[in-house]
């Protein structure tokens, strides 16, 4: 699930022409949008969609949504080898990381379907692009969301991934390009730096391996803890709706029938 992230939210402007059929259409849309935000209606929508999937798949959805987290998120900065970034996405999904942030500066990221193995349909991916340097906007956005920017680099002697304290707050783990690593902007804006202990001559791990080891370590510390790592009930419900739609072959038709039954 791709979303283009930006720091500025634009208002929605409705142009309604009285006395026309467009007015009726707009009223229907406004009424539907109001109902769409009602948590009771959202729960009813989920129950309706779930009728059209197998009980096994519904049970899997109910199980997996309780294991999802936004306490940890991953930021990939300007990755130029799509198979590496795709491997990271697959790893994130396997560890229950719901959000991944993709920064495009010089390099445009495309998903390698042979590597992700369908994992991206269960995640939210936020892309930062459109400027020559999108890193500051991405990190400012994450900081506003309450994330600590934790950069992975072997070039700072701060702390190892095993000793990173999870208690101060949510973590956005930043992983840089394959050759250059994180940019100067990340160095300047990061709150903390972590490294993975190494005992060989090679300077660094492959970035997908770095992500896997970091997430394995952090996930094992986070999940048994008393930290609020699980998603709120409202977020879980939204995911259950989206995941049902991802399973259905024609979800728009099924949802249209739901709203038809509601008289909309």
PDB file of C-alpha atoms in Angstrom:
ATOM      1  CA  UNK A   1       0.000   0.000   0.000  1.00  0.00           C
ATOM      2  CA  UNK A   2       1.805   3.068  -1.275  1.00  0.00           C
ATOM      3  CA  UNK A   3       1.203   6.513   0.126  1.00  0.00           C
ATOM      4  CA  UNK A   4       2.946   9.724  -0.864  1.00  0.00           C
ATOM      5  CA  UNK A   5       3.994  11.438   2.339  1.00  0.00           C
ATOM      6  CA  UNK A   6       4.130  15.183   2.672  1.00  0.00           C
ATOM      7  CA  UNK A   7       4.349  17.600   5.567  1.00  0.00           C
ATOM      8  CA  UNK A   8       1.508  19.856   4.384  1.00  0.00           C
ATOM      9  CA  UNK A   9      -2.099  18.710   4.394  1.00  0.00           C
ATOM     10  CA  UNK A  10      -4.273  20.414   1.772  1.00  0.00           C
ATOM     11  CA  UNK A  11      -7.934  21.113   2.561  1.00  0.00           C
ATOM     12  CA  UNK A  12     -10.657  19.301   0.655  1.00  0.00           C
ATOM     13  CA  UNK A  13     -12.869  21.764  -1.240  1.00  0.00           C
ATOM     14  CA  UNK A  14     -16.353  20.688  -2.265  1.00  0.00           C
ATOM     15  CA  UNK A  15     -17.875  22.546  -5.249  1.00  0.00           C
ATOM     16  CA  UNK A  16     -21.633  22.059  -4.955  1.00  0.00           C
ATOM     17  CA  UNK A  17     -24.045  23.444  -7.571  1.00  0.00           C
ATOM     18  CA  UNK A  18     -27.526  23.787  -6.114  1.00  0.00           C
ATOM     19  CA  UNK A  19     -30.446  22.494  -8.110  1.00  0.00           C
ATOM     20  CA  UNK A  20     -28.326  20.024 -10.108  1.00  0.00           C
ATOM     21  CA  UNK A  21     -27.880  16.259 -10.012  1.00  0.00           C
ATOM     22  CA  UNK A  22     -24.330  16.960  -8.835  1.00  0.00           C
ATOM     23  CA  UNK A  23     -25.748  18.289  -5.547  1.00  0.00           C
ATOM     24  CA  UNK A  24     -27.452  14.952  -4.865  1.00  0.00           C
ATOM     25  CA  UNK A  25     -24.217  13.154  -5.694  1.00  0.00           C
ATOM     26  CA  UNK A  26     -22.222  15.377  -3.345  1.00  0.00           C
ATOM     27  CA  UNK A  27     -24.734  14.909  -0.551  1.00  0.00           C
ATOM     28  CA  UNK A  28     -24.422  11.149  -0.953  1.00  0.00           C
ATOM     29  CA  UNK A  29     -20.646  11.391  -0.820  1.00  0.00           C
ATOM     30  CA  UNK A  30     -20.706  13.626   2.253  1.00  0.00           C
ATOM     31  CA  UNK A  31     -23.153  11.321   4.013  1.00  0.00           C
ATOM     32  CA  UNK A  32     -21.051   8.289   3.102  1.00  0.00           C
ATOM     33  CA  UNK A  33     -17.876   9.958   4.336  1.00  0.00           C
ATOM     34  CA  UNK A  34     -19.522  10.798   7.660  1.00  0.00           C
ATOM     35  CA  UNK A  35     -20.678   7.202   8.068  1.00  0.00           C
ATOM     36  CA  UNK A  36     -17.302   5.928   6.920  1.00  0.00           C
ATOM     37  CA  UNK A  37     -15.651   7.563   9.956  1.00  0.00           C
ATOM     38  CA  UNK A  38     -18.078   5.962  12.421  1.00  0.00           C
ATOM     39  CA  UNK A  39     -16.234   3.125  14.246  1.00  0.00           C
ATOM     40  CA  UNK A  40     -19.444   1.081  14.479  1.00  0.00           C
ATOM     41  CA  UNK A  41     -19.952   1.343  10.722  1.00  0.00           C
ATOM     42  CA  UNK A  42     -16.290   0.482  10.169  1.00  0.00           C
ATOM     43  CA  UNK A  43     -16.680  -2.647  12.284  1.00  0.00           C
ATOM     44  CA  UNK A  44     -19.821  -3.582  10.329  1.00  0.00           C
ATOM     45  CA  UNK A  45     -17.904  -3.062   7.068  1.00  0.00           C
ATOM     46  CA  UNK A  46     -15.154  -5.385   8.253  1.00  0.00           C
ATOM     47  CA  UNK A  47     -17.675  -8.048   9.293  1.00  0.00           C
ATOM     48  CA  UNK A  48     -19.351  -7.745   5.899  1.00  0.00           C
ATOM     49  CA  UNK A  49     -16.096  -8.044   3.941  1.00  0.00           C
ATOM     50  CA  UNK A  50     -14.986 -10.965   6.108  1.00  0.00           C
ATOM     51  CA  UNK A  51     -18.014 -12.977   4.966  1.00  0.00           C
ATOM     52  CA  UNK A  52     -16.376 -13.354   1.575  1.00  0.00           C
ATOM     53  CA  UNK A  53     -13.057 -14.772   2.750  1.00  0.00           C
ATOM     54  CA  UNK A  54     -12.342 -18.160   4.305  1.00  0.00           C
ATOM     55  CA  UNK A  55     -12.455 -18.639   8.065  1.00  0.00           C
ATOM     56  CA  UNK A  56      -8.793 -19.597   7.964  1.00  0.00           C
ATOM     57  CA  UNK A  57      -7.848 -16.288   6.346  1.00  0.00           C
ATOM     58  CA  UNK A  58      -9.986 -14.328   8.765  1.00  0.00           C
ATOM     59  CA  UNK A  59      -8.327 -16.067  11.708  1.00  0.00           C
ATOM     60  CA  UNK A  60      -4.947 -15.227  10.233  1.00  0.00           C
ATOM     61  CA  UNK A  61      -5.931 -11.560   9.903  1.00  0.00           C
ATOM     62  CA  UNK A  62      -7.126 -11.457  13.515  1.00  0.00           C
ATOM     63  CA  UNK A  63      -3.896 -13.050  14.694  1.00  0.00           C
ATOM     64  CA  UNK A  64      -1.495 -10.943  12.634  1.00  0.00           C
ATOM     65  CA  UNK A  65      -3.111  -7.585  13.363  1.00  0.00           C
ATOM     66  CA  UNK A  66      -2.452  -8.056  17.089  1.00  0.00           C
ATOM     67  CA  UNK A  67       1.252  -8.539  16.312  1.00  0.00           C
ATOM     68  CA  UNK A  68       1.660  -5.406  14.174  1.00  0.00           C
ATOM     69  CA  UNK A  69       3.633  -2.459  15.483  1.00  0.00           C
ATOM     70  CA  UNK A  70       4.386   1.139  14.658  1.00  0.00           C
ATOM     71  CA  UNK A  71       6.660   1.519  17.655  1.00  0.00           C
ATOM     72  CA  UNK A  72       9.429   0.570  15.231  1.00  0.00           C
ATOM     73  CA  UNK A  73       9.570   1.824  11.667  1.00  0.00           C
ATOM     74  CA  UNK A  74      12.253   1.609   8.998  1.00  0.00           C
ATOM     75  CA  UNK A  75      13.523   4.399   6.742  1.00  0.00           C
ATOM     76  CA  UNK A  76      15.381   3.527   3.533  1.00  0.00           C
ATOM     77  CA  UNK A  77      17.362   6.453   2.209  1.00  0.00           C
ATOM     78  CA  UNK A  78      18.003   6.594  -1.537  1.00  0.00           C
ATOM     79  CA  UNK A  79      18.583   2.876  -2.089  1.00  0.00           C
ATOM     80  CA  UNK A  80      19.721   2.245  -5.668  1.00  0.00           C
ATOM     81  CA  UNK A  81      19.486  -1.549  -5.799  1.00  0.00           C
ATOM     82  CA  UNK A  82      15.776  -2.484  -5.831  1.00  0.00           C
ATOM     83  CA  UNK A  83      16.382  -6.091  -4.811  1.00  0.00           C
ATOM     84  CA  UNK A  84      18.100  -4.922  -1.605  1.00  0.00           C
ATOM     85  CA  UNK A  85      15.281  -2.547  -0.684  1.00  0.00           C
ATOM     86  CA  UNK A  86      12.712  -5.184  -1.589  1.00  0.00           C
ATOM     87  CA  UNK A  87      14.462  -7.671   0.677  1.00  0.00           C
ATOM     88  CA  UNK A  88      14.201  -5.140   3.510  1.00  0.00           C
ATOM     89  CA  UNK A  89      10.463  -4.724   2.891  1.00  0.00           C
ATOM     90  CA  UNK A  90       9.961  -8.469   3.070  1.00  0.00           C
ATOM     91  CA  UNK A  91      11.967  -8.612   6.303  1.00  0.00           C
ATOM     92  CA  UNK A  92       9.943  -5.763   7.819  1.00  0.00           C
ATOM     93  CA  UNK A  93       6.671  -7.529   7.064  1.00  0.00           C
ATOM     94  CA  UNK A  94       7.969 -10.753   8.590  1.00  0.00           C
ATOM     95  CA  UNK A  95       8.800  -8.867  11.797  1.00  0.00           C
ATOM     96  CA  UNK A  96       5.385  -7.188  11.923  1.00  0.00           C
ATOM     97  CA  UNK A  97       6.642  -3.693  11.056  1.00  0.00           C
ATOM     98  CA  UNK A  98       3.630  -1.931   9.572  1.00  0.00           C
ATOM     99  CA  UNK A  99       5.222   1.220   8.126  1.00  0.00           C
ATOM    100  CA  UNK A 100       8.276   1.677   5.934  1.00  0.00           C
ATOM    101  CA  UNK A 101       9.449   5.052   4.653  1.00  0.00           C
ATOM    102  CA  UNK A 102      11.182   5.276   1.279  1.00  0.00           C
ATOM    103  CA  UNK A 103      13.288   8.356   0.527  1.00  0.00           C
ATOM    104  CA  UNK A 104      14.051   8.975  -3.143  1.00  0.00           C
ATOM    105  CA  UNK A 105      16.766  11.510  -3.880  1.00  0.00           C
ATOM    106  CA  UNK A 106      18.997  10.453  -6.754  1.00  0.00           C
ATOM    107  CA  UNK A 107      17.526   6.966  -7.012  1.00  0.00           C
ATOM    108  CA  UNK A 108      13.942   5.965  -7.746  1.00  0.00           C
ATOM    109  CA  UNK A 109      12.782   2.852  -5.946  1.00  0.00           C
ATOM    110  CA  UNK A 110      10.794   0.148  -7.697  1.00  0.00           C
ATOM    111  CA  UNK A 111       9.527  -3.026  -6.067  1.00  0.00           C
ATOM    112  CA  UNK A 112      11.010  -6.319  -7.185  1.00  0.00           C
ATOM    113  CA  UNK A 113       8.024  -8.705  -7.023  1.00  0.00           C
ATOM    114  CA  UNK A 114      10.255 -11.786  -7.051  1.00  0.00           C
ATOM    115  CA  UNK A 115      11.918 -10.580  -3.845  1.00  0.00           C
ATOM    116  CA  UNK A 116       9.027  -9.081  -1.855  1.00  0.00           C
ATOM    117  CA  UNK A 117       6.907 -12.216  -2.421  1.00  0.00           C
ATOM    118  CA  UNK A 118       3.664 -10.284  -1.911  1.00  0.00           C
ATOM    119  CA  UNK A 119       4.718  -8.839   1.433  1.00  0.00           C
ATOM    120  CA  UNK A 120       3.991  -5.231   0.436  1.00  0.00           C
ATOM    121  CA  UNK A 121       0.228  -5.803   0.211  1.00  0.00           C
ATOM    122  CA  UNK A 122       0.141  -6.108   4.009  1.00  0.00           C
ATOM    123  CA  UNK A 123       2.207  -2.972   4.775  1.00  0.00           C
ATOM    124  CA  UNK A 124       2.024   0.808   4.508  1.00  0.00           C
ATOM    125  CA  UNK A 125       4.848   2.367   2.501  1.00  0.00           C
ATOM    126  CA  UNK A 126       5.418   6.108   2.457  1.00  0.00           C
ATOM    127  CA  UNK A 127       7.399   7.597  -0.387  1.00  0.00           C
ATOM    128  CA  UNK A 128       9.214  10.936  -0.171  1.00  0.00           C
ATOM    129  CA  UNK A 129      10.074  12.289  -3.612  1.00  0.00           C
ATOM    130  CA  UNK A 130       9.718  15.329  -5.837  1.00  0.00           C
ATOM    131  CA  UNK A 131      12.702  17.314  -4.571  1.00  0.00           C
ATOM    132  CA  UNK A 132      16.436  17.031  -5.125  1.00  0.00           C
ATOM    133  CA  UNK A 133      16.848  16.200  -1.435  1.00  0.00           C
ATOM    134  CA  UNK A 134      13.861  14.668   0.354  1.00  0.00           C
ATOM    135  CA  UNK A 135      15.688  13.465   3.455  1.00  0.00           C
ATOM    136  CA  UNK A 136      15.086  16.519   5.698  1.00  0.00           C
ATOM    137  CA  UNK A 137      11.339  16.500   4.975  1.00  0.00           C
ATOM    138  CA  UNK A 138      11.090  12.784   5.733  1.00  0.00           C
ATOM    139  CA  UNK A 139      12.960  13.040   9.025  1.00  0.00           C
ATOM    140  CA  UNK A 140      11.069  16.169  10.105  1.00  0.00           C
ATOM    141  CA  UNK A 141       7.819  14.328   9.371  1.00  0.00           C
ATOM    142  CA  UNK A 142       8.876  11.376  11.514  1.00  0.00           C
ATOM    143  CA  UNK A 143      10.033  13.599  14.362  1.00  0.00           C
ATOM    144  CA  UNK A 144       6.634  15.316  14.365  1.00  0.00           C
ATOM    145  CA  UNK A 145       5.087  11.861  14.687  1.00  0.00           C
ATOM    146  CA  UNK A 146       7.142  11.320  17.841  1.00  0.00           C
ATOM    147  CA  UNK A 147       9.894   9.124  16.423  1.00  0.00           C
ATOM    148  CA  UNK A 148      13.506   9.126  17.530  1.00  0.00           C
ATOM    149  CA  UNK A 149      15.762   9.039  14.486  1.00  0.00           C
ATOM    150  CA  UNK A 150      18.200   6.168  14.992  1.00  0.00           C
ATOM    151  CA  UNK A 151      20.749   5.805  12.196  1.00  0.00           C
ATOM    152  CA  UNK A 152      22.588   2.605  11.411  1.00  0.00           C
ATOM    153  CA  UNK A 153      26.240   3.255  10.615  1.00  0.00           C
ATOM    154  CA  UNK A 154      29.593   1.605  11.340  1.00  0.00           C
ATOM    155  CA  UNK A 155      31.266   5.034  11.360  1.00  0.00           C
ATOM    156  CA  UNK A 156      30.109   6.300  14.758  1.00  0.00           C
ATOM    157  CA  UNK A 157      31.232   4.687  18.002  1.00  0.00           C
ATOM    158  CA  UNK A 158      28.038   5.225  19.935  1.00  0.00           C
ATOM    159  CA  UNK A 159      26.126   2.093  20.920  1.00  0.00           C
ATOM    160  CA  UNK A 160      25.495  -1.360  19.561  1.00  0.00           C
ATOM    161  CA  UNK A 161      22.021  -2.382  18.459  1.00  0.00           C
ATOM    162  CA  UNK A 162      21.800  -4.692  21.480  1.00  0.00           C
ATOM    163  CA  UNK A 163      22.205  -1.809  23.927  1.00  0.00           C
ATOM    164  CA  UNK A 164      19.764   0.601  22.258  1.00  0.00           C
ATOM    165  CA  UNK A 165      17.183   1.614  24.871  1.00  0.00           C
ATOM    166  CA  UNK A 166      13.599   1.275  23.633  1.00  0.00           C
ATOM    167  CA  UNK A 167      11.998   3.000  26.610  1.00  0.00           C
ATOM    168  CA  UNK A 168      12.462   6.687  25.611  1.00  0.00           C
ATOM    169  CA  UNK A 169      10.033   6.362  22.690  1.00  0.00           C
ATOM    170  CA  UNK A 170       9.283   5.156  19.186  1.00  0.00           C
ATOM    171  CA  UNK A 171      12.201   4.434  16.856  1.00  0.00           C
ATOM    172  CA  UNK A 172      12.690   5.179  13.172  1.00  0.00           C
ATOM    173  CA  UNK A 173      15.666   3.102  12.058  1.00  0.00           C
ATOM    174  CA  UNK A 174      17.420   4.763   9.113  1.00  0.00           C
ATOM    175  CA  UNK A 175      19.444   2.671   6.681  1.00  0.00           C
ATOM    176  CA  UNK A 176      21.434   4.398   3.941  1.00  0.00           C
ATOM    177  CA  UNK A 177      22.703   3.525   0.494  1.00  0.00           C
ATOM    178  CA  UNK A 178      24.727   0.428  -0.283  1.00  0.00           C
ATOM    179  CA  UNK A 179      28.053   2.218  -0.848  1.00  0.00           C
ATOM    180  CA  UNK A 180      27.903   5.601   0.900  1.00  0.00           C
ATOM    181  CA  UNK A 181      25.650   4.732   3.829  1.00  0.00           C
ATOM    182  CA  UNK A 182      23.557   7.456   5.431  1.00  0.00           C
ATOM    183  CA  UNK A 183      23.746  11.030   4.130  1.00  0.00           C
ATOM    184  CA  UNK A 184      25.113  14.061   5.930  1.00  0.00           C
ATOM    185  CA  UNK A 185      21.520  15.162   6.582  1.00  0.00           C
ATOM    186  CA  UNK A 186      20.886  11.969   8.528  1.00  0.00           C
ATOM    187  CA  UNK A 187      24.139  12.479  10.450  1.00  0.00           C
ATOM    188  CA  UNK A 188      22.992  16.007  11.334  1.00  0.00           C
ATOM    189  CA  UNK A 189      19.395  15.122  12.256  1.00  0.00           C
ATOM    190  CA  UNK A 190      19.776  11.722  13.924  1.00  0.00           C
ATOM    191  CA  UNK A 191      19.120  11.438  17.646  1.00  0.00           C
ATOM    192  CA  UNK A 192      21.215   8.300  18.083  1.00  0.00           C
ATOM    193  CA  UNK A 193      23.547   6.039  16.116  1.00  0.00           C
ATOM    194  CA  UNK A 194      23.760   2.265  16.302  1.00  0.00           C
ATOM    195  CA  UNK A 195      26.079  -0.308  14.855  1.00  0.00           C
ATOM    196  CA  UNK A 196      26.253  -4.072  14.632  1.00  0.00           C
ATOM    197  CA  UNK A 197      29.449  -5.567  16.109  1.00  0.00           C
ATOM    198  CA  UNK A 198      31.739  -6.919  13.406  1.00  0.00           C
ATOM    199  CA  UNK A 199      34.765  -9.165  13.661  1.00  0.00           C
ATOM    200  CA  UNK A 200      36.046  -9.320  10.088  1.00  0.00           C
ATOM    201  CA  UNK A 201      37.909  -7.178   7.575  1.00  0.00           C
ATOM    202  CA  UNK A 202      34.822  -6.141   5.576  1.00  0.00           C
ATOM    203  CA  UNK A 203      33.587  -2.655   6.442  1.00  0.00           C
ATOM    204  CA  UNK A 204      29.865  -3.286   6.606  1.00  0.00           C
ATOM    205  CA  UNK A 205      27.035  -5.774   6.187  1.00  0.00           C
ATOM    206  CA  UNK A 206      24.712  -5.803   3.201  1.00  0.00           C
ATOM    207  CA  UNK A 207      21.869  -3.396   3.973  1.00  0.00           C
ATOM    208  CA  UNK A 208      19.195  -6.110   3.915  1.00  0.00           C
ATOM    209  CA  UNK A 209      21.266  -8.146   6.366  1.00  0.00           C
ATOM    210  CA  UNK A 210      21.689  -5.047   8.538  1.00  0.00           C
ATOM    211  CA  UNK A 211      17.937  -4.518   8.595  1.00  0.00           C
ATOM    212  CA  UNK A 212      17.263  -8.161   9.440  1.00  0.00           C
ATOM    213  CA  UNK A 213      19.720  -8.272  12.343  1.00  0.00           C
ATOM    214  CA  UNK A 214      18.579  -4.923  13.745  1.00  0.00           C
ATOM    215  CA  UNK A 215      14.896  -5.823  13.571  1.00  0.00           C
ATOM    216  CA  UNK A 216      15.491  -9.261  15.054  1.00  0.00           C
ATOM    217  CA  UNK A 217      17.301  -7.721  18.004  1.00  0.00           C
ATOM    218  CA  UNK A 218      14.835  -4.886  18.552  1.00  0.00           C
ATOM    219  CA  UNK A 219      11.761  -7.044  18.040  1.00  0.00           C
ATOM    220  CA  UNK A 220      12.955  -9.586  20.590  1.00  0.00           C
ATOM    221  CA  UNK A 221      13.402  -6.761  23.122  1.00  0.00           C
ATOM    222  CA  UNK A 222      10.170  -4.964  22.293  1.00  0.00           C
ATOM    223  CA  UNK A 223       7.516  -7.666  22.203  1.00  0.00           C
ATOM    224  CA  UNK A 224       8.002  -9.095  25.726  1.00  0.00           C
ATOM    225  CA  UNK A 225       8.192  -5.564  27.161  1.00  0.00           C
ATOM    226  CA  UNK A 226       5.455  -3.462  28.752  1.00  0.00           C
ATOM    227  CA  UNK A 227       5.893  -0.730  26.151  1.00  0.00           C
ATOM    228  CA  UNK A 228       2.787   0.232  24.114  1.00  0.00           C
ATOM    229  CA  UNK A 229       4.031  -1.431  20.943  1.00  0.00           C
ATOM    230  CA  UNK A 230       0.715  -2.813  19.679  1.00  0.00           C
ATOM    231  CA  UNK A 231      -1.541  -0.796  17.392  1.00  0.00           C
ATOM    232  CA  UNK A 232      -4.578   0.986  18.847  1.00  0.00           C
ATOM    233  CA  UNK A 233      -7.886  -0.787  18.285  1.00  0.00           C
ATOM    234  CA  UNK A 234      -8.920   1.779  15.659  1.00  0.00           C
ATOM    235  CA  UNK A 235      -5.730   1.183  13.662  1.00  0.00           C
ATOM    236  CA  UNK A 236      -6.175  -2.567  13.929  1.00  0.00           C
ATOM    237  CA  UNK A 237      -9.679  -2.254  12.521  1.00  0.00           C
ATOM    238  CA  UNK A 238      -8.450  -0.175   9.582  1.00  0.00           C
ATOM    239  CA  UNK A 239      -5.846  -2.805   8.772  1.00  0.00           C
ATOM    240  CA  UNK A 240      -8.369  -5.621   8.987  1.00  0.00           C
ATOM    241  CA  UNK A 241     -10.557  -3.828   6.455  1.00  0.00           C
ATOM    242  CA  UNK A 242      -7.625  -3.210   4.109  1.00  0.00           C
ATOM    243  CA  UNK A 243      -6.350  -6.762   4.413  1.00  0.00           C
ATOM    244  CA  UNK A 244      -9.782  -8.173   3.615  1.00  0.00           C
ATOM    245  CA  UNK A 245      -9.885  -6.005   0.501  1.00  0.00           C
ATOM    246  CA  UNK A 246      -6.434  -7.263  -0.479  1.00  0.00           C
ATOM    247  CA  UNK A 247      -7.667 -10.841  -0.317  1.00  0.00           C
ATOM    248  CA  UNK A 248     -10.876 -10.266  -2.299  1.00  0.00           C
ATOM    249  CA  UNK A 249     -10.694 -10.316  -6.089  1.00  0.00           C
ATOM    250  CA  UNK A 250     -13.220  -7.480  -6.551  1.00  0.00           C
ATOM    251  CA  UNK A 251     -13.380  -5.658  -3.212  1.00  0.00           C
ATOM    252  CA  UNK A 252     -14.948  -2.518  -4.695  1.00  0.00           C
ATOM    253  CA  UNK A 253     -18.020  -4.497  -5.756  1.00  0.00           C
ATOM    254  CA  UNK A 254     -18.362  -6.129  -2.358  1.00  0.00           C
ATOM    255  CA  UNK A 255     -18.016  -2.791  -0.576  1.00  0.00           C
ATOM    256  CA  UNK A 256     -20.542  -1.211  -2.963  1.00  0.00           C
ATOM    257  CA  UNK A 257     -23.078  -3.854  -1.896  1.00  0.00           C
ATOM    258  CA  UNK A 258     -22.418  -3.007   1.738  1.00  0.00           C
ATOM    259  CA  UNK A 259     -23.191   0.672   1.152  1.00  0.00           C
ATOM    260  CA  UNK A 260     -26.219  -0.271  -0.935  1.00  0.00           C
ATOM    261  CA  UNK A 261     -27.585  -2.181   2.043  1.00  0.00           C
ATOM    262  CA  UNK A 262     -26.999   0.972   4.111  1.00  0.00           C
ATOM    263  CA  UNK A 263     -29.111   2.903   1.619  1.00  0.00           C
ATOM    264  CA  UNK A 264     -26.220   4.863   0.125  1.00  0.00           C
TER     265      UNK A 264
END
